[in-house]
């Protein structure tokens, strides 16, 4: 099994394997349900950056939902691992993981940990998704270079905190994804994202993201939506909608967000004084 050749072929530039005991378990229940006797973790990054085109969606949410790509990738990777190690067990995770993914990737030397809480890689910045596979194999069995096993921090320049609408007390990206009615305070923070879904401010100002390279993974260039409109959203079939990263809270949430921006634009539109408009 040549894992490095597999990742290269998939356009995945950074990966490592760690002994499980150095990872921070943050969801013991999930670990118990999946692989309680985990001995190692295989980690990799999925760069998603394709440029900074104008739009009203967070950059991560403009391609189809990255979970679809992760699922496809896992199908291939699990076949490879099961063939090479038929006696062993493997479980894959993206986002919802038993371990702290950012901490593990930092320990693995895949990047530095930013003051904004994100992993920042040298070539792809923080415009990445993290993925991992837990296994009951020794980490050395994957045949990958040794992990760094120490964590490095970012430049601590403070730009991300200054740019954050919530000054890191909360996250407006999360607010944009909340169900139901937003309070007036939440609405103000939501408007400060300048988007209808997510928030990119802390990433866009980070000097370590300045020269981020574009991804080599074709999936992130397919069927992109930079700007979502109410009409575009209404016209999407159920299947089309469910393929998008902004679908996971249901259609009502992006609909509400679009309506909030529309109401705000109407409120702020200059009013026309009919008397002044009258010509003599
Ligand atoms: S995503 Fe936006 S709101 Fe959230 S921490 Fe970053 S700048 Fe702040
Ligand atoms: S903006 Fe500065 S402080 Fe924030 S993550 Fe980037 S380098 Fe670190």
PDB file of C-alpha atoms and ligand atoms in Angstrom:
ATOM      1  CA  UNK A   1       0.000   0.000   0.000  1.00  0.00           C
ATOM      2  CA  UNK A   2       1.414   3.385  -0.983  1.00  0.00           C
ATOM      3  CA  UNK A   3      -0.616   5.931   0.993  1.00  0.00           C
ATOM      4  CA  UNK A   4       1.535   8.856  -0.127  1.00  0.00           C
ATOM      5  CA  UNK A   5       0.831   8.006  -3.789  1.00  0.00           C
ATOM      6  CA  UNK A   6      -2.894   7.731  -2.966  1.00  0.00           C
ATOM      7  CA  UNK A   7      -3.017  11.196  -1.376  1.00  0.00           C
ATOM      8  CA  UNK A   8      -0.943  12.740  -4.155  1.00  0.00           C
ATOM      9  CA  UNK A   9      -3.270  11.299  -6.748  1.00  0.00           C
ATOM     10  CA  UNK A  10      -6.274  12.786  -4.903  1.00  0.00           C
ATOM     11  CA  UNK A  11      -4.695  16.274  -4.722  1.00  0.00           C
ATOM     12  CA  UNK A  12      -4.263  15.997  -0.935  1.00  0.00           C
ATOM     13  CA  UNK A  13      -0.960  17.641  -0.089  1.00  0.00           C
ATOM     14  CA  UNK A  14      -0.635  17.178   3.692  1.00  0.00           C
ATOM     15  CA  UNK A  15      -1.122  14.094   5.827  1.00  0.00           C
ATOM     16  CA  UNK A  16       0.416  12.374   8.821  1.00  0.00           C
ATOM     17  CA  UNK A  17      -0.227   9.618  11.349  1.00  0.00           C
ATOM     18  CA  UNK A  18      -0.097   9.939  15.144  1.00  0.00           C
ATOM     19  CA  UNK A  19      -0.241   7.601  18.121  1.00  0.00           C
ATOM     20  CA  UNK A  20      -3.787   7.890  19.464  1.00  0.00           C
ATOM     21  CA  UNK A  21      -2.648   8.567  23.034  1.00  0.00           C
ATOM     22  CA  UNK A  22      -1.280  12.024  22.152  1.00  0.00           C
ATOM     23  CA  UNK A  23      -4.682  13.173  20.836  1.00  0.00           C
ATOM     24  CA  UNK A  24      -7.257  15.033  22.949  1.00  0.00           C
ATOM     25  CA  UNK A  25     -10.508  13.087  23.191  1.00  0.00           C
ATOM     26  CA  UNK A  26     -13.375  15.578  23.134  1.00  0.00           C
ATOM     27  CA  UNK A  27     -16.250  13.190  22.464  1.00  0.00           C
ATOM     28  CA  UNK A  28     -15.751   9.980  24.470  1.00  0.00           C
ATOM     29  CA  UNK A  29     -19.259   8.745  23.607  1.00  0.00           C
ATOM     30  CA  UNK A  30     -18.529   8.913  19.912  1.00  0.00           C
ATOM     31  CA  UNK A  31     -15.232   7.125  20.481  1.00  0.00           C
ATOM     32  CA  UNK A  32     -17.026   4.418  22.460  1.00  0.00           C
ATOM     33  CA  UNK A  33     -19.571   3.957  19.655  1.00  0.00           C
ATOM     34  CA  UNK A  34     -16.980   3.833  16.877  1.00  0.00           C
ATOM     35  CA  UNK A  35     -13.504   2.592  17.759  1.00  0.00           C
ATOM     36  CA  UNK A  36     -12.893   2.429  21.542  1.00  0.00           C
ATOM     37  CA  UNK A  37      -9.626   0.525  21.056  1.00  0.00           C
ATOM     38  CA  UNK A  38      -8.135   3.125  18.679  1.00  0.00           C
ATOM     39  CA  UNK A  39      -4.342   3.111  18.678  1.00  0.00           C
ATOM     40  CA  UNK A  40      -3.593   5.596  15.922  1.00  0.00           C
ATOM     41  CA  UNK A  41      -5.035   8.385  13.846  1.00  0.00           C
ATOM     42  CA  UNK A  42      -4.337   9.121  10.206  1.00  0.00           C
ATOM     43  CA  UNK A  43      -4.834  12.841   9.503  1.00  0.00           C
ATOM     44  CA  UNK A  44      -5.089  14.777   6.257  1.00  0.00           C
ATOM     45  CA  UNK A  45      -6.214  18.162   4.985  1.00  0.00           C
ATOM     46  CA  UNK A  46      -8.582  18.943   2.125  1.00  0.00           C
ATOM     47  CA  UNK A  47      -7.763  22.378   0.676  1.00  0.00           C
ATOM     48  CA  UNK A  48     -10.871  24.107  -0.735  1.00  0.00           C
ATOM     49  CA  UNK A  49      -9.675  27.571  -1.779  1.00  0.00           C
ATOM     50  CA  UNK A  50     -10.414  28.503  -5.404  1.00  0.00           C
ATOM     51  CA  UNK A  51      -9.937  32.288  -5.158  1.00  0.00           C
ATOM     52  CA  UNK A  52     -11.739  35.245  -3.600  1.00  0.00           C
ATOM     53  CA  UNK A  53     -14.540  35.907  -6.079  1.00  0.00           C
ATOM     54  CA  UNK A  54     -17.292  38.296  -5.040  1.00  0.00           C
ATOM     55  CA  UNK A  55     -20.263  36.560  -3.476  1.00  0.00           C
ATOM     56  CA  UNK A  56     -22.550  36.314  -0.459  1.00  0.00           C
ATOM     57  CA  UNK A  57     -21.622  32.859   0.820  1.00  0.00           C
ATOM     58  CA  UNK A  58     -18.633  31.971   2.950  1.00  0.00           C
ATOM     59  CA  UNK A  59     -15.876  30.624   0.688  1.00  0.00           C
ATOM     60  CA  UNK A  60     -16.200  27.118   2.106  1.00  0.00           C
ATOM     61  CA  UNK A  61     -19.914  26.946   1.218  1.00  0.00           C
ATOM     62  CA  UNK A  62     -19.684  27.843  -2.470  1.00  0.00           C
ATOM     63  CA  UNK A  63     -18.819  24.403  -3.764  1.00  0.00           C
ATOM     64  CA  UNK A  64     -21.028  21.385  -3.232  1.00  0.00           C
ATOM     65  CA  UNK A  65     -21.024  20.139   0.369  1.00  0.00           C
ATOM     66  CA  UNK A  66     -17.525  18.929   1.211  1.00  0.00           C
ATOM     67  CA  UNK A  67     -19.007  15.997   3.120  1.00  0.00           C
ATOM     68  CA  UNK A  68     -19.956  14.543  -0.274  1.00  0.00           C
ATOM     69  CA  UNK A  69     -16.336  14.679  -1.346  1.00  0.00           C
ATOM     70  CA  UNK A  70     -15.168  13.262   1.998  1.00  0.00           C
ATOM     71  CA  UNK A  71     -17.591  10.344   1.584  1.00  0.00           C
ATOM     72  CA  UNK A  72     -16.317   9.611  -1.902  1.00  0.00           C
ATOM     73  CA  UNK A  73     -12.710   9.811  -0.686  1.00  0.00           C
ATOM     74  CA  UNK A  74     -13.436   7.531   2.259  1.00  0.00           C
ATOM     75  CA  UNK A  75     -14.867   4.891  -0.092  1.00  0.00           C
ATOM     76  CA  UNK A  76     -11.521   4.728  -1.908  1.00  0.00           C
ATOM     77  CA  UNK A  77      -9.326   5.063   1.167  1.00  0.00           C
ATOM     78  CA  UNK A  78     -11.186   2.418   3.170  1.00  0.00           C
ATOM     79  CA  UNK A  79     -10.872  -0.045   0.264  1.00  0.00           C
ATOM     80  CA  UNK A  80      -7.122   0.559   0.196  1.00  0.00           C
ATOM     81  CA  UNK A  81      -6.704   0.222   3.975  1.00  0.00           C
ATOM     82  CA  UNK A  82      -8.927  -2.849   4.280  1.00  0.00           C
ATOM     83  CA  UNK A  83      -7.014  -4.595   1.528  1.00  0.00           C
ATOM     84  CA  UNK A  84      -3.633  -3.804   3.115  1.00  0.00           C
ATOM     85  CA  UNK A  85      -4.723  -4.530   6.714  1.00  0.00           C
ATOM     86  CA  UNK A  86      -7.664  -6.958   6.556  1.00  0.00           C
ATOM     87  CA  UNK A  87      -7.437  -7.788  10.287  1.00  0.00           C
ATOM     88  CA  UNK A  88      -7.793  -4.175  11.400  1.00  0.00           C
ATOM     89  CA  UNK A  89     -10.582  -1.627  11.809  1.00  0.00           C
ATOM     90  CA  UNK A  90     -10.867   1.918  10.486  1.00  0.00           C
ATOM     91  CA  UNK A  91     -13.358   4.733  11.107  1.00  0.00           C
ATOM     92  CA  UNK A  92     -13.355   8.056   9.272  1.00  0.00           C
ATOM     93  CA  UNK A  93     -14.463  11.483  10.526  1.00  0.00           C
ATOM     94  CA  UNK A  94     -14.796  15.002   9.138  1.00  0.00           C
ATOM     95  CA  UNK A  95     -15.923  17.790  11.551  1.00  0.00           C
ATOM     96  CA  UNK A  96     -17.769  15.574  13.984  1.00  0.00           C
ATOM     97  CA  UNK A  97     -14.889  13.693  15.552  1.00  0.00           C
ATOM     98  CA  UNK A  98     -14.075  11.999  18.874  1.00  0.00           C
ATOM     99  CA  UNK A  99     -10.803  13.973  18.961  1.00  0.00           C
ATOM    100  CA  UNK A 100      -9.806  17.623  18.685  1.00  0.00           C
ATOM    101  CA  UNK A 101      -8.869  17.688  15.000  1.00  0.00           C
ATOM    102  CA  UNK A 102      -7.070  21.038  15.030  1.00  0.00           C
ATOM    103  CA  UNK A 103      -4.914  20.005  17.995  1.00  0.00           C
ATOM    104  CA  UNK A 104      -4.080  16.648  16.371  1.00  0.00           C
ATOM    105  CA  UNK A 105      -3.174  18.248  13.026  1.00  0.00           C
ATOM    106  CA  UNK A 106      -1.026  20.792  14.885  1.00  0.00           C
ATOM    107  CA  UNK A 107       0.782  17.953  16.688  1.00  0.00           C
ATOM    108  CA  UNK A 108       1.200  16.199  13.384  1.00  0.00           C
ATOM    109  CA  UNK A 109       3.003  19.263  12.004  1.00  0.00           C
ATOM    110  CA  UNK A 110       0.415  19.920   9.263  1.00  0.00           C
ATOM    111  CA  UNK A 111       0.251  23.597  10.199  1.00  0.00           C
ATOM    112  CA  UNK A 112       0.288  26.135  13.004  1.00  0.00           C
ATOM    113  CA  UNK A 113      -2.688  26.839  15.259  1.00  0.00           C
ATOM    114  CA  UNK A 114      -3.986  30.368  14.752  1.00  0.00           C
ATOM    115  CA  UNK A 115      -5.384  32.633  17.458  1.00  0.00           C
ATOM    116  CA  UNK A 116      -8.673  32.269  15.565  1.00  0.00           C
ATOM    117  CA  UNK A 117      -8.642  28.567  16.505  1.00  0.00           C
ATOM    118  CA  UNK A 118      -8.002  27.366  12.974  1.00  0.00           C
ATOM    119  CA  UNK A 119      -5.229  25.217  11.605  1.00  0.00           C
ATOM    120  CA  UNK A 120      -3.181  27.324   9.176  1.00  0.00           C
ATOM    121  CA  UNK A 121      -1.054  25.436   6.681  1.00  0.00           C
ATOM    122  CA  UNK A 122       1.985  26.888   4.936  1.00  0.00           C
ATOM    123  CA  UNK A 123       0.703  26.597   1.371  1.00  0.00           C
ATOM    124  CA  UNK A 124      -3.101  26.514   1.666  1.00  0.00           C
ATOM    125  CA  UNK A 125      -3.590  28.760   4.691  1.00  0.00           C
ATOM    126  CA  UNK A 126      -6.666  27.990   6.767  1.00  0.00           C
ATOM    127  CA  UNK A 127      -8.897  27.397   3.714  1.00  0.00           C
ATOM    128  CA  UNK A 128      -8.948  23.695   4.444  1.00  0.00           C
ATOM    129  CA  UNK A 129     -11.139  20.969   5.855  1.00  0.00           C
ATOM    130  CA  UNK A 130      -9.621  18.415   8.191  1.00  0.00           C
ATOM    131  CA  UNK A 131     -10.215  14.702   7.965  1.00  0.00           C
ATOM    132  CA  UNK A 132      -9.038  11.740   9.973  1.00  0.00           C
ATOM    133  CA  UNK A 133      -9.210   7.981  10.203  1.00  0.00           C
ATOM    134  CA  UNK A 134      -9.012   6.236  13.561  1.00  0.00           C
ATOM    135  CA  UNK A 135      -7.600   2.738  13.542  1.00  0.00           C
ATOM    136  CA  UNK A 136      -6.467  -0.074  15.804  1.00  0.00           C
ATOM    137  CA  UNK A 137      -3.128  -0.215  13.950  1.00  0.00           C
ATOM    138  CA  UNK A 138       0.142   1.231  15.228  1.00  0.00           C
ATOM    139  CA  UNK A 139       0.681   4.662  13.626  1.00  0.00           C
ATOM    140  CA  UNK A 140       4.015   3.522  12.147  1.00  0.00           C
ATOM    141  CA  UNK A 141       2.182   0.911  10.016  1.00  0.00           C
ATOM    142  CA  UNK A 142       0.974   3.676   7.646  1.00  0.00           C
ATOM    143  CA  UNK A 143       4.554   4.229   6.470  1.00  0.00           C
ATOM    144  CA  UNK A 144       4.304   8.047   6.662  1.00  0.00           C
ATOM    145  CA  UNK A 145       6.986  10.515   7.818  1.00  0.00           C
ATOM    146  CA  UNK A 146       7.216  10.904  11.611  1.00  0.00           C
ATOM    147  CA  UNK A 147       4.870  13.579  13.065  1.00  0.00           C
ATOM    148  CA  UNK A 148       6.325  16.723  14.661  1.00  0.00           C
ATOM    149  CA  UNK A 149       4.578  16.064  18.012  1.00  0.00           C
ATOM    150  CA  UNK A 150       4.842  19.685  19.088  1.00  0.00           C
ATOM    151  CA  UNK A 151       2.425  22.510  18.383  1.00  0.00           C
ATOM    152  CA  UNK A 152       3.402  25.845  16.871  1.00  0.00           C
ATOM    153  CA  UNK A 153       1.334  29.004  17.074  1.00  0.00           C
ATOM    154  CA  UNK A 154       0.680  31.760  14.531  1.00  0.00           C
ATOM    155  CA  UNK A 155       2.112  35.295  14.330  1.00  0.00           C
ATOM    156  CA  UNK A 156      -0.253  36.543  17.091  1.00  0.00           C
ATOM    157  CA  UNK A 157      -0.686  39.779  15.118  1.00  0.00           C
ATOM    158  CA  UNK A 158      -4.228  40.352  16.449  1.00  0.00           C
ATOM    159  CA  UNK A 159      -5.761  41.098  13.030  1.00  0.00           C
ATOM    160  CA  UNK A 160      -8.284  38.270  13.247  1.00  0.00           C
ATOM    161  CA  UNK A 161      -9.592  39.432  16.624  1.00  0.00           C
ATOM    162  CA  UNK A 162      -9.897  43.027  15.399  1.00  0.00           C
ATOM    163  CA  UNK A 163     -11.801  41.906  12.308  1.00  0.00           C
ATOM    164  CA  UNK A 164     -14.134  39.564  14.180  1.00  0.00           C
ATOM    165  CA  UNK A 165     -17.663  41.000  14.550  1.00  0.00           C
ATOM    166  CA  UNK A 166     -17.877  39.231  17.921  1.00  0.00           C
ATOM    167  CA  UNK A 167     -14.269  39.827  19.071  1.00  0.00           C
ATOM    168  CA  UNK A 168     -14.101  36.064  19.583  1.00  0.00           C
ATOM    169  CA  UNK A 169     -16.793  36.193  22.309  1.00  0.00           C
ATOM    170  CA  UNK A 170     -19.155  34.379  19.953  1.00  0.00           C
ATOM    171  CA  UNK A 171     -19.055  33.469  16.259  1.00  0.00           C
ATOM    172  CA  UNK A 172     -21.308  35.172  13.737  1.00  0.00           C
ATOM    173  CA  UNK A 173     -20.856  32.247  11.377  1.00  0.00           C
ATOM    174  CA  UNK A 174     -22.665  30.095  13.931  1.00  0.00           C
ATOM    175  CA  UNK A 175     -25.336  32.783  14.332  1.00  0.00           C
ATOM    176  CA  UNK A 176     -25.983  32.739  10.568  1.00  0.00           C
ATOM    177  CA  UNK A 177     -26.623  28.998  10.843  1.00  0.00           C
ATOM    178  CA  UNK A 178     -29.000  29.151  13.826  1.00  0.00           C
ATOM    179  CA  UNK A 179     -32.575  28.036  13.309  1.00  0.00           C
ATOM    180  CA  UNK A 180     -35.543  30.225  14.206  1.00  0.00           C
ATOM    181  CA  UNK A 181     -35.698  33.970  14.713  1.00  0.00           C
ATOM    182  CA  UNK A 182     -32.509  35.900  15.396  1.00  0.00           C
ATOM    183  CA  UNK A 183     -32.614  38.461  18.199  1.00  0.00           C
ATOM    184  CA  UNK A 184     -31.857  42.091  17.224  1.00  0.00           C
ATOM    185  CA  UNK A 185     -28.341  41.677  18.712  1.00  0.00           C
ATOM    186  CA  UNK A 186     -27.769  38.504  16.704  1.00  0.00           C
ATOM    187  CA  UNK A 187     -29.032  40.226  13.578  1.00  0.00           C
ATOM    188  CA  UNK A 188     -26.497  43.033  14.026  1.00  0.00           C
ATOM    189  CA  UNK A 189     -23.662  40.518  14.316  1.00  0.00           C
ATOM    190  CA  UNK A 190     -25.030  38.570  11.347  1.00  0.00           C
ATOM    191  CA  UNK A 191     -25.055  41.727   9.175  1.00  0.00           C
ATOM    192  CA  UNK A 192     -21.428  42.363  10.083  1.00  0.00           C
ATOM    193  CA  UNK A 193     -20.408  39.153   8.293  1.00  0.00           C
ATOM    194  CA  UNK A 194     -21.421  40.819   4.979  1.00  0.00           C
ATOM    195  CA  UNK A 195     -22.636  37.363   3.932  1.00  0.00           C
ATOM    196  CA  UNK A 196     -25.840  35.388   4.001  1.00  0.00           C
ATOM    197  CA  UNK A 197     -24.105  32.237   5.259  1.00  0.00           C
ATOM    198  CA  UNK A 198     -20.959  31.885   7.386  1.00  0.00           C
ATOM    199  CA  UNK A 199     -18.237  34.438   7.994  1.00  0.00           C
ATOM    200  CA  UNK A 200     -14.743  34.740   6.536  1.00  0.00           C
ATOM    201  CA  UNK A 201     -13.391  37.885   8.212  1.00  0.00           C
ATOM    202  CA  UNK A 202     -10.838  36.199  10.495  1.00  0.00           C
ATOM    203  CA  UNK A 203      -9.481  34.201   7.574  1.00  0.00           C
ATOM    204  CA  UNK A 204      -9.451  36.997   5.012  1.00  0.00           C
ATOM    205  CA  UNK A 205      -7.376  39.350   7.185  1.00  0.00           C
ATOM    206  CA  UNK A 206      -4.853  36.727   8.320  1.00  0.00           C
ATOM    207  CA  UNK A 207      -1.410  37.446   6.841  1.00  0.00           C
ATOM    208  CA  UNK A 208      -0.712  33.719   6.777  1.00  0.00           C
ATOM    209  CA  UNK A 209      -3.556  33.325   4.258  1.00  0.00           C
ATOM    210  CA  UNK A 210      -2.296  36.026   1.923  1.00  0.00           C
ATOM    211  CA  UNK A 211      -0.641  33.698  -0.559  1.00  0.00           C
ATOM    212  CA  UNK A 212      -2.902  30.692  -0.117  1.00  0.00           C
ATOM    213  CA  UNK A 213      -2.702  28.373  -3.088  1.00  0.00           C
ATOM    214  CA  UNK A 214      -5.762  27.160  -4.936  1.00  0.00           C
ATOM    215  CA  UNK A 215      -6.843  23.590  -4.346  1.00  0.00           C
ATOM    216  CA  UNK A 216      -5.935  20.837  -6.798  1.00  0.00           C
ATOM    217  CA  UNK A 217      -9.085  18.863  -5.901  1.00  0.00           C
ATOM    218  CA  UNK A 218     -11.509  19.086  -8.887  1.00  0.00           C
ATOM    219  CA  UNK A 219     -14.617  18.642  -6.670  1.00  0.00           C
ATOM    220  CA  UNK A 220     -14.241  22.172  -5.269  1.00  0.00           C
ATOM    221  CA  UNK A 221     -14.495  23.734  -8.738  1.00  0.00           C
ATOM    222  CA  UNK A 222     -17.718  21.945  -9.718  1.00  0.00           C
ATOM    223  CA  UNK A 223     -21.226  23.485  -9.620  1.00  0.00           C
ATOM    224  CA  UNK A 224     -20.122  26.484  -7.579  1.00  0.00           C
ATOM    225  CA  UNK A 225     -22.512  29.145  -6.319  1.00  0.00           C
ATOM    226  CA  UNK A 226     -20.859  32.429  -5.328  1.00  0.00           C
ATOM    227  CA  UNK A 227     -24.053  34.394  -4.758  1.00  0.00           C
ATOM    228  CA  UNK A 228     -27.249  32.811  -3.529  1.00  0.00           C
ATOM    229  CA  UNK A 229     -30.479  34.664  -4.308  1.00  0.00           C
ATOM    230  CA  UNK A 230     -33.958  34.046  -2.945  1.00  0.00           C
ATOM    231  CA  UNK A 231     -35.096  33.129  -6.460  1.00  0.00           C
ATOM    232  CA  UNK A 232     -32.163  30.761  -6.949  1.00  0.00           C
ATOM    233  CA  UNK A 233     -32.852  29.096  -3.615  1.00  0.00           C
ATOM    234  CA  UNK A 234     -36.573  28.671  -4.351  1.00  0.00           C
ATOM    235  CA  UNK A 235     -35.796  27.179  -7.743  1.00  0.00           C
ATOM    236  CA  UNK A 236     -33.523  24.473  -6.307  1.00  0.00           C
ATOM    237  CA  UNK A 237     -34.985  20.984  -6.228  1.00  0.00           C
ATOM    238  CA  UNK A 238     -34.716  19.039  -2.960  1.00  0.00           C
ATOM    239  CA  UNK A 239     -31.824  17.017  -4.416  1.00  0.00           C
ATOM    240  CA  UNK A 240     -29.953  20.126  -5.575  1.00  0.00           C
ATOM    241  CA  UNK A 241     -30.468  21.868  -2.251  1.00  0.00           C
ATOM    242  CA  UNK A 242     -29.286  18.883  -0.216  1.00  0.00           C
ATOM    243  CA  UNK A 243     -25.974  18.867  -2.088  1.00  0.00           C
ATOM    244  CA  UNK A 244     -25.055  22.294  -0.696  1.00  0.00           C
ATOM    245  CA  UNK A 245     -23.084  23.032   2.484  1.00  0.00           C
ATOM    246  CA  UNK A 246     -25.718  25.623   3.481  1.00  0.00           C
ATOM    247  CA  UNK A 247     -28.431  22.931   3.522  1.00  0.00           C
ATOM    248  CA  UNK A 248     -27.724  21.254   6.832  1.00  0.00           C
ATOM    249  CA  UNK A 249     -30.076  23.453   8.893  1.00  0.00           C
ATOM    250  CA  UNK A 250     -32.888  23.220   6.336  1.00  0.00           C
ATOM    251  CA  UNK A 251     -34.077  25.619   3.651  1.00  0.00           C
ATOM    252  CA  UNK A 252     -35.734  28.001   6.115  1.00  0.00           C
ATOM    253  CA  UNK A 253     -32.382  29.221   7.511  1.00  0.00           C
ATOM    254  CA  UNK A 254     -30.798  30.549   4.278  1.00  0.00           C
ATOM    255  CA  UNK A 255     -34.283  31.816   3.300  1.00  0.00           C
ATOM    256  CA  UNK A 256     -34.510  33.788   6.576  1.00  0.00           C
ATOM    257  CA  UNK A 257     -31.005  35.188   6.064  1.00  0.00           C
ATOM    258  CA  UNK A 258     -31.806  36.337   2.535  1.00  0.00           C
ATOM    259  CA  UNK A 259     -35.022  37.922   3.808  1.00  0.00           C
ATOM    260  CA  UNK A 260     -33.097  39.763   6.564  1.00  0.00           C
ATOM    261  CA  UNK A 261     -30.734  41.292   4.016  1.00  0.00           C
ATOM    262  CA  UNK A 262     -33.649  42.203   1.733  1.00  0.00           C
ATOM    263  CA  UNK A 263     -35.500  43.902   4.612  1.00  0.00           C
ATOM    264  CA  UNK A 264     -32.366  45.792   5.575  1.00  0.00           C
ATOM    265  CA  UNK A 265     -31.799  46.950   1.992  1.00  0.00           C
ATOM    266  CA  UNK A 266     -35.406  48.174   1.875  1.00  0.00           C
ATOM    267  CA  UNK A 267     -35.039  50.014   5.212  1.00  0.00           C
ATOM    268  CA  UNK A 268     -31.843  51.687   4.024  1.00  0.00           C
ATOM    269  CA  UNK A 269     -33.105  52.562   0.548  1.00  0.00           C
ATOM    270  CA  UNK A 270     -33.324  56.349  -0.021  1.00  0.00           C
ATOM    271  CA  UNK A 271     -36.955  57.524   0.229  1.00  0.00           C
ATOM    272  CA  UNK A 272     -38.294  59.670  -2.580  1.00  0.00           C
ATOM    273  CA  UNK A 273     -40.137  62.827  -1.594  1.00  0.00           C
ATOM    274  CA  UNK A 274     -43.068  63.031  -4.043  1.00  0.00           C
ATOM    275  CA  UNK A 275     -43.276  66.829  -3.658  1.00  0.00           C
ATOM    276  CA  UNK A 276     -39.680  67.238  -4.771  1.00  0.00           C
ATOM    277  CA  UNK A 277     -40.322  64.894  -7.675  1.00  0.00           C
ATOM    278  CA  UNK A 278     -43.142  67.132  -9.005  1.00  0.00           C
ATOM    279  CA  UNK A 279     -42.040  69.142 -11.997  1.00  0.00           C
ATOM    280  CA  UNK A 280     -43.501  72.619 -12.610  1.00  0.00           C
TER     281      UNK A 280
HETATM  282  S1  LIG B   1     -15.780  33.343  11.523  1.00  0.00           S
HETATM  283 FE1  LIG B   1     -16.237  35.546  11.757  1.00  0.00          FE
HETATM  284  S2  LIG B   1     -17.429  35.687  13.626  1.00  0.00           S
HETATM  285 FE2  LIG B   1     -16.442  33.668  13.633  1.00  0.00          FE
HETATM  286  S3  LIG B   1     -14.544  33.947  14.729  1.00  0.00           S
HETATM  287 FE3  LIG B   1     -14.050  34.317  12.572  1.00  0.00          FE
HETATM  288  S4  LIG B   1     -14.336  36.521  12.252  1.00  0.00           S
HETATM  289 FE4  LIG B   1     -15.300  35.982  14.200  1.00  0.00          FE
HETATM  290  S1  LIG B   2      -4.594  37.066  11.895  1.00  0.00           S
HETATM  291 FE1  LIG B   2      -2.654  37.081  13.050  1.00  0.00          FE
HETATM  292  S2  LIG B   2      -3.282  36.425  15.124  1.00  0.00           S
HETATM  293 FE2  LIG B   2      -4.950  35.839  13.757  1.00  0.00          FE
HETATM  294  S3  LIG B   2      -4.531  33.734  13.136  1.00  0.00           S
HETATM  295 FE3  LIG B   2      -3.616  35.050  11.575  1.00  0.00          FE
HETATM  296  S4  LIG B   2      -1.499  35.338  12.252  1.00  0.00           S
HETATM  297 FE4  LIG B   2      -2.640  34.572  14.005  1.00  0.00          FE
END
